[in-house]
Amino acid sequence: MRHVIALDVGGTGMKAALVGDDGELLHRARRATGRERGPDAVVATILDFAADLHAYGLQRYGEAAAAVGIAVPGIVDEERGIASYAANLGWRDVPLRALLGERLGIPVALGHDVRTGGLAEGRIGAGRGADRFLFVPLGTGIAGAIGIDGRVEAGAHGFAGEIGHVVVRPGGISCPCGQHGCLERYASASAVSEAWAAACGDPDADAADCAKAVASGDPNAVRVWQEAVDALADGLVTALTLLDPRTLIIGGGLAEAGEVLFQPLREAVRQRVTFQKLPALVPAALGDTAGCLGAGLLARDLLDSAGPVRPDPDSTDLDSTDLDSTDPDSTDPSEVTA
C-alpha cells in the first residue's frame, strides 16, 4: 500500500502519521521533542522518529513510505530544505531535507509550520473550496498563511504572511522584531493574557480567563478584549486590502473563545471596510492537527508530477478527527505521548 510519512515538529512534542494514497490515515504516533537536550538531540530525535515510522510502514504494509512531509517552526527555507532558525528549538541552518533523505532514501518536503497548517485548512479544513484564503492563528504570536489555488505562498525570501508584524499602533509597544506597535503585541493570546492579568490584578490570569469574564459582562474584560479585537481588525483589513481573500480563517488559542471573539471581530472588520469585499470570516476547523495533516499533503504533492491538486469538496481525505482517534495500529513501542 503506497503511503507517505507526515511529521509535525513542535516545541515540546511531535505528531506523526502514515497517510495512504487516498488520504486515509493508516497509523498515528506522538513523541516528545526533547528540546531540553539541545538542538543536536532534537534533530536526532526527528530522524529516529521518521526512521521508526518508515520501518513500521514497511513491516505493516509491505511497502516503504514513498515520501516524507515535515513541518517545523521558526524560519524555514523551503526551497533549499533548510530549517534556518527556531528560537524554541535552538537550531540554526539545519539541512533537514538532506538529512531525512539520506536517512530514509526517499523524497522529503520541508515546510513552515504555520504555512503547512494553512495548507491543510485551505484544502481540507475551513477554507475548503476557497481559491484565495488567509489563515491567521492567534497564539503566542500571530503568523499567517496566504492560500492561492491550493498552495500556500512562501514569498521571495520565505517570509510571506507575517501579519503579526504589521504595525497597527505606530509608536506603540516595542516588539522583539525591532518595531513598535506590531499587531501581535496587541491581539495575540499572549498579549491579551498580559493585558488582562494587569487589568484584573491576577498575574496568573490568561486570555481564556478574559474571554470568560467578557461573557459574564465584566466591563474591564470587555475593554481589554475590545482593544485586542480592534487591533486585530485593523491588521486584517490591511491584509484583505492587499490580498483580497475569499475566506479569512482565524485559529489558535484565542479562537477557542468562539463567538465571544468572532461576533465583535466580524463587526469590527465590517465597520472598517469601504471599497473592499468582505470575505467570509470563519474559525479554523483542524485545531492542532493542522500541521501534521498539512505535512501529509506536502508529501503527497511530491508524488504528483503535475503539482498540487485541489481536492473534491466532498472528499473526506485526512479527516482531522481520525488523527486523534484511538488506532489499534498505533501502539508500537517507539511511540511517546508528548
CSV table of N, CA, C and O in Angstrom, one decimal, residues 133-217:
chain,number,residue,atom,x,y,z
A,133,PHE,N,-7.4,32.3,0.3
A,133,PHE,CA,-7.8,32.4,1.7
A,133,PHE,C,-6.5,32.9,2.5
A,133,PHE,O,-5.4,32.9,2.0
A,134,LEU,N,-6.8,33.4,3.7
A,134,LEU,CA,-5.8,33.8,4.6
A,134,LEU,C,-6.0,33.1,5.9
A,134,LEU,O,-7.1,33.3,6.5
A,135,PHE,N,-5.0,32.4,6.4
A,135,PHE,CA,-5.1,31.6,7.6
A,135,PHE,C,-4.3,32.4,8.7
A,135,PHE,O,-3.1,32.6,8.5
A,136,VAL,N,-4.9,32.8,9.8
A,136,VAL,CA,-4.3,33.6,10.8
A,136,VAL,C,-4.4,32.9,12.2
A,136,VAL,O,-5.5,33.0,12.8
A,137,PRO,N,-3.4,32.2,12.7
A,137,PRO,CA,-3.5,31.6,14.0
A,137,PRO,C,-3.1,32.6,15.1
A,137,PRO,O,-2.0,33.2,15.0
A,138,LEU,N,-3.9,32.8,16.1
A,138,LEU,CA,-3.6,33.7,17.2
A,138,LEU,C,-3.1,32.9,18.4
A,138,LEU,O,-3.9,32.4,19.2
A,139,GLY,N,-1.8,32.8,18.5
A,139,GLY,CA,-1.2,32.1,19.7
A,139,GLY,C,-0.3,33.0,20.5
A,139,GLY,O,-0.6,34.1,20.8
A,140,THR,N,0.9,32.4,20.8
A,140,THR,CA,1.9,33.2,21.5
A,140,THR,C,2.2,34.5,20.7
A,140,THR,O,2.4,35.5,21.2
A,141,GLY,N,2.3,34.3,19.4
A,141,GLY,CA,2.4,35.4,18.4
A,141,GLY,C,1.3,35.3,17.4
A,141,GLY,O,0.3,34.6,17.6
A,142,ILE,N,1.5,36.0,16.3
A,142,ILE,CA,0.5,35.9,15.2
A,142,ILE,C,1.3,35.8,13.9
A,142,ILE,O,2.1,36.5,13.6
A,143,ALA,N,0.9,34.7,13.2
A,143,ALA,CA,1.5,34.5,11.9
A,143,ALA,C,0.4,34.4,10.9
A,143,ALA,O,-0.8,34.7,11.2
A,144,GLY,N,0.7,34.0,9.7
A,144,GLY,CA,-0.3,33.9,8.6
A,144,GLY,C,0.1,33.0,7.5
A,144,GLY,O,1.3,32.9,7.3
A,145,ALA,N,-0.9,32.5,6.8
A,145,ALA,CA,-0.6,31.7,5.6
A,145,ALA,C,-1.5,32.2,4.5
A,145,ALA,O,-2.7,32.2,4.7
A,146,ILE,N,-0.9,32.5,3.4
A,146,ILE,CA,-1.6,33.1,2.2
A,146,ILE,C,-1.9,31.9,1.2
A,146,ILE,O,-1.0,31.4,0.6
A,147,GLY,N,-3.1,31.5,1.1
A,147,GLY,CA,-3.5,30.4,0.2
A,147,GLY,C,-4.0,30.9,-1.1
A,147,GLY,O,-4.8,31.8,-1.3
A,148,ILE,N,-3.4,30.3,-2.2
A,148,ILE,CA,-3.7,30.6,-3.6
A,148,ILE,C,-3.9,29.3,-4.4
A,148,ILE,O,-2.9,28.6,-4.6
A,149,ASP,N,-5.1,29.0,-4.8
A,149,ASP,CA,-5.3,27.9,-5.7
A,149,ASP,C,-4.7,26.6,-5.2
A,149,ASP,O,-4.0,25.9,-5.9
A,150,GLY,N,-4.9,26.3,-3.9
A,150,GLY,CA,-4.5,25.0,-3.4
A,150,GLY,C,-3.1,24.9,-2.9
A,150,GLY,O,-2.6,23.9,-2.5
A,151,ARG,N,-2.3,26.1,-2.9
A,151,ARG,CA,-1.0,26.1,-2.4
A,151,ARG,C,-0.9,27.3,-1.5
A,151,ARG,O,-1.8,28.1,-1.4
A,152,VAL,N,0.2,27.3,-0.7
A,152,VAL,CA,0.5,28.5,0.2
A,152,VAL,C,1.7,29.2,-0.2
A,152,VAL,O,2.8,28.6,-0.5
A,153,GLU,N,1.6,30.5,-0.4
A,153,GLU,CA,2.7,31.4,-0.9
A,153,GLU,C,3.7,31.6,0.2
A,153,GLU,O,3.4,32.1,1.3
A,154,ALA,N,4.9,31.2,-0.1
A,154,ALA,CA,6.0,31.4,0.9
A,154,ALA,C,6.7,32.8,0.7
A,154,ALA,O,7.3,33.3,1.7
A,155,GLY,N,6.6,33.4,-0.4
A,155,GLY,CA,7.2,34.7,-0.7
A,155,GLY,C,8.6,34.5,-1.3
A,155,GLY,O,9.2,33.4,-1.3
A,156,ALA,N,9.2,35.6,-1.7
A,156,ALA,CA,10.5,35.5,-2.3
A,156,ALA,C,11.6,35.0,-1.4
A,156,ALA,O,12.6,34.4,-1.8
A,157,HIS,N,11.5,35.3,-0.1
A,157,HIS,CA,12.5,35.0,0.9
A,157,HIS,C,12.0,34.1,2.0
A,157,HIS,O,12.7,34.0,3.1
A,158,GLY,N,10.8,33.6,1.9
A,158,GLY,CA,10.2,32.7,2.9
A,158,GLY,C,9.5,33.4,4.0
A,158,GLY,O,9.2,32.8,5.1
A,159,PHE,N,9.2,34.7,3.9
A,159,PHE,CA,8.6,35.5,5.0
A,159,PHE,C,7.2,35.9,4.7
A,159,PHE,O,6.6,36.7,5.5
A,160,ALA,N,6.5,35.4,3.7
A,160,ALA,CA,5.2,35.8,3.3
A,160,ALA,C,4.2,35.5,4.4
A,160,ALA,O,4.3,34.4,5.0
A,161,GLY,N,3.3,36.3,4.7
A,161,GLY,CA,2.2,36.0,5.7
A,161,GLY,C,2.5,36.5,7.1
A,161,GLY,O,1.7,36.3,8.0
A,162,GLU,N,3.6,37.2,7.4
A,162,GLU,CA,3.9,37.6,8.7
A,162,GLU,C,3.1,38.8,9.2
A,162,GLU,O,3.6,39.9,9.5
A,163,ILE,N,1.8,38.6,9.2
A,163,ILE,CA,0.8,39.6,9.6
A,163,ILE,C,1.0,40.1,11.0
A,163,ILE,O,0.7,41.3,11.3
A,164,GLY,N,1.6,39.3,11.9
A,164,GLY,CA,1.8,39.7,13.3
A,164,GLY,C,2.7,40.9,13.4
A,164,GLY,O,2.7,41.6,14.4
A,165,HIS,N,3.5,41.1,12.3
A,165,HIS,CA,4.5,42.3,12.4
A,165,HIS,C,4.0,43.4,11.5
A,165,HIS,O,4.9,44.3,11.2
A,166,VAL,N,2.8,43.4,11.2
A,166,VAL,CA,2.2,44.7,10.6
A,166,VAL,C,2.0,45.6,11.7
A,166,VAL,O,1.4,45.3,12.7
A,167,VAL,N,2.4,46.9,11.5
A,167,VAL,CA,2.3,47.9,12.6
A,167,VAL,C,0.9,48.4,12.6
A,167,VAL,O,0.4,49.0,11.6
A,168,VAL,N,0.2,48.2,13.7
A,168,VAL,CA,-1.2,48.7,13.8
A,168,VAL,C,-1.3,49.9,14.8
A,168,VAL,O,-2.4,50.5,14.8
A,169,ARG,N,-0.3,50.1,15.6
A,169,ARG,CA,-0.3,51.2,16.6
A,169,ARG,C,1.0,51.8,16.5
A,169,ARG,O,1.9,51.6,17.3
A,170,PRO,N,1.3,52.7,15.5
A,170,PRO,CA,2.6,53.4,15.4
A,170,PRO,C,3.1,54.0,16.7
A,170,PRO,O,2.3,54.7,17.4
A,171,GLY,N,4.3,53.7,17.0
A,171,GLY,CA,4.9,54.2,18.2
A,171,GLY,C,4.5,53.5,19.4
A,171,GLY,O,4.7,54.0,20.6
A,172,GLY,N,3.8,52.4,19.3
A,172,GLY,CA,3.2,51.7,20.4
A,172,GLY,C,4.2,50.8,21.1
A,172,GLY,O,5.4,51.0,21.1
A,173,ILE,N,3.7,49.7,21.7
A,173,ILE,CA,4.5,48.7,22.4
A,173,ILE,C,5.7,48.2,21.6
A,173,ILE,O,5.5,47.8,20.4
A,174,SER,N,6.9,48.1,22.2
A,174,SER,CA,8.0,47.6,21.5
A,174,SER,C,7.8,46.1,21.2
A,174,SER,O,7.2,45.4,22.0
A,175,CYS,N,8.4,45.6,20.1
A,175,CYS,CA,8.3,44.2,19.7
A,175,CYS,C,9.7,43.7,19.5
A,175,CYS,O,10.6,44.4,19.1
A,176,PRO,N,9.9,42.4,19.9
A,176,PRO,CA,11.2,41.8,19.7
A,176,PRO,C,11.7,41.9,18.3
A,176,PRO,O,12.9,41.8,18.1
A,177,CYS,N,10.8,42.1,17.3
A,177,CYS,CA,11.3,42.2,15.9
A,177,CYS,C,12.0,43.5,15.7
A,177,CYS,O,12.7,43.7,14.6
A,178,GLY,N,11.9,44.5,16.6
A,178,GLY,CA,12.6,45.7,16.4
A,178,GLY,C,11.7,46.9,16.2
A,178,GLY,O,12.1,48.1,16.2
A,179,GLN,N,10.4,46.6,15.8
A,179,GLN,CA,9.4,47.6,15.5
A,179,GLN,C,8.7,48.0,16.8
A,179,GLN,O,8.8,47.3,17.8
A,180,HIS,N,7.8,49.0,16.7
A,180,HIS,CA,6.9,49.3,17.8
A,180,HIS,C,5.4,49.3,17.2
A,180,HIS,O,5.2,49.8,16.1
A,181,GLY,N,4.5,48.7,18.0
A,181,GLY,CA,3.1,48.7,17.7
A,181,GLY,C,2.7,47.6,16.8
A,181,GLY,O,1.7,47.7,16.1
A,182,CYS,N,3.5,46.5,16.7
A,182,CYS,CA,3.1,45.3,15.9
A,182,CYS,C,1.8,44.7,16.4
A,182,CYS,O,1.5,44.6,17.6
A,183,LEU,N,1.1,44.1,15.4
A,183,LEU,CA,-0.2,43.5,15.7
A,183,LEU,C,-0.2,42.5,16.8
A,183,LEU,O,-1.0,42.4,17.7
A,184,GLU,N,0.9,41.6,16.8
A,184,GLU,CA,0.9,40.6,17.8
A,184,GLU,C,1.2,41.1,19.2
A,184,GLU,O,0.9,40.3,20.2
A,185,ARG,N,1.6,42.3,19.4
A,185,ARG,CA,1.8,42.9,20.7
A,185,ARG,C,0.4,43.3,21.3
A,185,ARG,O,0.4,43.7,22.5
A,186,TYR,N,-0.6,43.3,20.5
A,186,TYR,CA,-2.0,43.7,20.9
A,186,TYR,C,-3.0,42.6,20.8
A,186,TYR,O,-4.0,42.6,21.6
A,187,ALA,N,-2.9,41.7,19.9
A,187,ALA,CA,-4.0,40.8,19.6
A,187,ALA,C,-3.7,39.3,19.7
A,187,ALA,O,-4.5,38.5,19.4
A,188,SER,N,-2.5,39.0,20.1
A,188,SER,CA,-2.1,37.6,20.2
A,188,SER,C,-2.7,37.1,21.6
A,188,SER,O,-3.1,37.9,22.4
A,189,ALA,N,-2.8,35.8,21.7
A,189,ALA,CA,-3.3,35.2,23.0
A,189,ALA,C,-2.4,35.7,24.2
A,189,ALA,O,-2.9,36.0,25.2
A,190,SER,N,-1.1,35.7,23.9
A,190,SER,CA,-0.2,36.2,25.0
A,190,SER,C,-0.3,37.6,25.3
A,190,SER,O,-0.3,38.0,26.5
A,191,ALA,N,-0.6,38.5,24.3
A,191,ALA,CA,-0.8,39.9,24.6
A,191,ALA,C,-2.1,40.1,25.4
A,191,ALA,O,-2.2,40.9,26.3
A,192,VAL,N,-3.2,39.4,25.0
A,192,VAL,CA,-4.4,39.5,25.8
A,192,VAL,C,-4.2,39.0,27.2
A,192,VAL,O,-4.7,39.6,28.2
A,193,SER,N,-3.5,37.9,27.4
A,193,SER,CA,-3.2,37.4,28.7
A,193,SER,C,-2.5,38.4,29.6
A,193,SER,O,-2.8,38.7,30.7
A,194,GLU,N,-1.5,39.1,29.0
A,194,GLU,CA,-0.7,40.1,29.7
A,194,GLU,C,-1.6,41.3,30.1
A,194,GLU,O,-1.5,41.8,31.2
A,195,ALA,N,-2.4,41.7,29.1
A,195,ALA,CA,-3.3,42.9,29.4
A,195,ALA,C,-4.3,42.6,30.5
A,195,ALA,O,-4.6,43.4,31.3
A,196,TRP,N,-4.9,41.4,30.4
A,196,TRP,CA,-5.9,41.0,31.4
A,196,TRP,C,-5.3,40.8,32.7
A,196,TRP,O,-5.9,41.2,33.8
A,197,ALA,N,-4.2,40.2,32.8
A,197,ALA,CA,-3.5,40.0,34.1
A,197,ALA,C,-3.3,41.3,34.8
A,197,ALA,O,-3.4,41.5,36.0
A,198,ALA,N,-2.8,42.3,34.0
A,198,ALA,CA,-2.6,43.7,34.6
A,198,ALA,C,-3.9,44.3,35.0
A,198,ALA,O,-4.0,45.0,36.1
A,199,ALA,N,-5.0,44.1,34.2
A,199,ALA,CA,-6.2,44.8,34.5
A,199,ALA,C,-6.9,44.2,35.7
A,199,ALA,O,-7.6,44.9,36.5
A,200,CYS,N,-6.8,42.9,35.9
A,200,CYS,CA,-7.6,42.3,37.0
A,200,CYS,C,-6.7,42.0,38.2
A,200,CYS,O,-7.2,41.6,39.3
A,201,GLY,N,-5.4,42.3,38.1
A,201,GLY,CA,-4.5,42.2,39.3
A,201,GLY,C,-4.1,40.8,39.6
A,201,GLY,O,-3.5,40.5,40.6
A,202,ASP,N,-4.4,39.8,38.7
A,202,ASP,CA,-4.0,38.4,38.9
A,202,ASP,C,-3.0,38.0,37.9
A,202,ASP,O,-3.2,37.9,36.7
A,203,PRO,N,-1.7,37.9,38.4
A,203,PRO,CA,-0.6,37.6,37.4
A,203,PRO,C,-0.8,36.2,36.7
A,203,PRO,O,-0.1,36.0,35.7
A,204,ASP,N,-1.6,35.4,37.2
A,204,ASP,CA,-1.8,34.1,36.6
A,204,ASP,C,-3.0,34.0,35.6
A,204,ASP,O,-3.2,33.0,35.0
A,205,ALA,N,-3.7,35.2,35.5
A,205,ALA,CA,-4.9,35.2,34.6
A,205,ALA,C,-4.4,35.2,33.2
A,205,ALA,O,-3.3,35.7,32.8
A,206,ASP,N,-5.2,34.5,32.3
A,206,ASP,CA,-4.8,34.4,30.9
A,206,ASP,C,-5.9,34.8,29.9
A,206,ASP,O,-7.0,35.3,30.4
A,207,ALA,N,-5.7,34.7,28.7
A,207,ALA,CA,-6.7,35.1,27.7
A,207,ALA,C,-8.0,34.3,27.8
A,207,ALA,O,-9.1,34.9,27.6
A,208,ALA,N,-7.9,33.0,28.2
A,208,ALA,CA,-9.2,32.3,28.4
A,208,ALA,C,-10.0,32.8,29.5
A,208,ALA,O,-11.2,32.9,29.4
A,209,ASP,N,-9.3,33.2,30.6
A,209,ASP,CA,-10.0,33.9,31.7
A,209,ASP,C,-10.6,35.2,31.3
A,209,ASP,O,-11.8,35.5,31.7
A,210,CYS,N,-9.9,35.9,30.5
A,210,CYS,CA,-10.5,37.2,30.0
A,210,CYS,C,-11.8,36.9,29.2
A,210,CYS,O,-12.8,37.6,29.3
A,211,ALA,N,-11.7,35.9,28.3
A,211,ALA,CA,-12.9,35.6,27.5
A,211,ALA,C,-14.1,35.2,28.3
A,211,ALA,O,-15.2,35.6,28.1
A,212,LYS,N,-13.8,34.5,29.4
A,212,LYS,CA,-14.9,34.1,30.3
A,212,LYS,C,-15.5,35.3,31.0
A,212,LYS,O,-16.7,35.4,31.2
A,213,ALA,N,-14.6,36.2,31.4
A,213,ALA,CA,-15.1,37.5,32.1
A,213,ALA,C,-15.8,38.3,31.1
A,213,ALA,O,-16.8,39.0,31.5
A,214,VAL,N,-15.5,38.4,29.8
A,214,VAL,CA,-16.2,39.1,28.8
A,214,VAL,C,-17.6,38.5,28.7
A,214,VAL,O,-18.6,39.3,28.7
A,215,ALA,N,-17.7,37.2,28.6
A,215,ALA,CA,-19.0,36.5,28.5
A,215,ALA,C,-19.9,36.8,29.7
A,215,ALA,O,-21.1,36.9,29.6
A,216,SER,N,-19.3,37.1,30.9
A,216,SER,CA,-20.1,37.4,32.1
A,216,SER,C,-20.4,38.9,32.2
A,216,SER,O,-21.1,39.3,33.2
A,217,GLY,N,-19.8,39.7,31.3
A,217,GLY,CA,-20.1,41.1,31.3
A,217,GLY,C,-19.2,42.0,32.1
A,217,GLY,O,-19.5,43.2,32.3
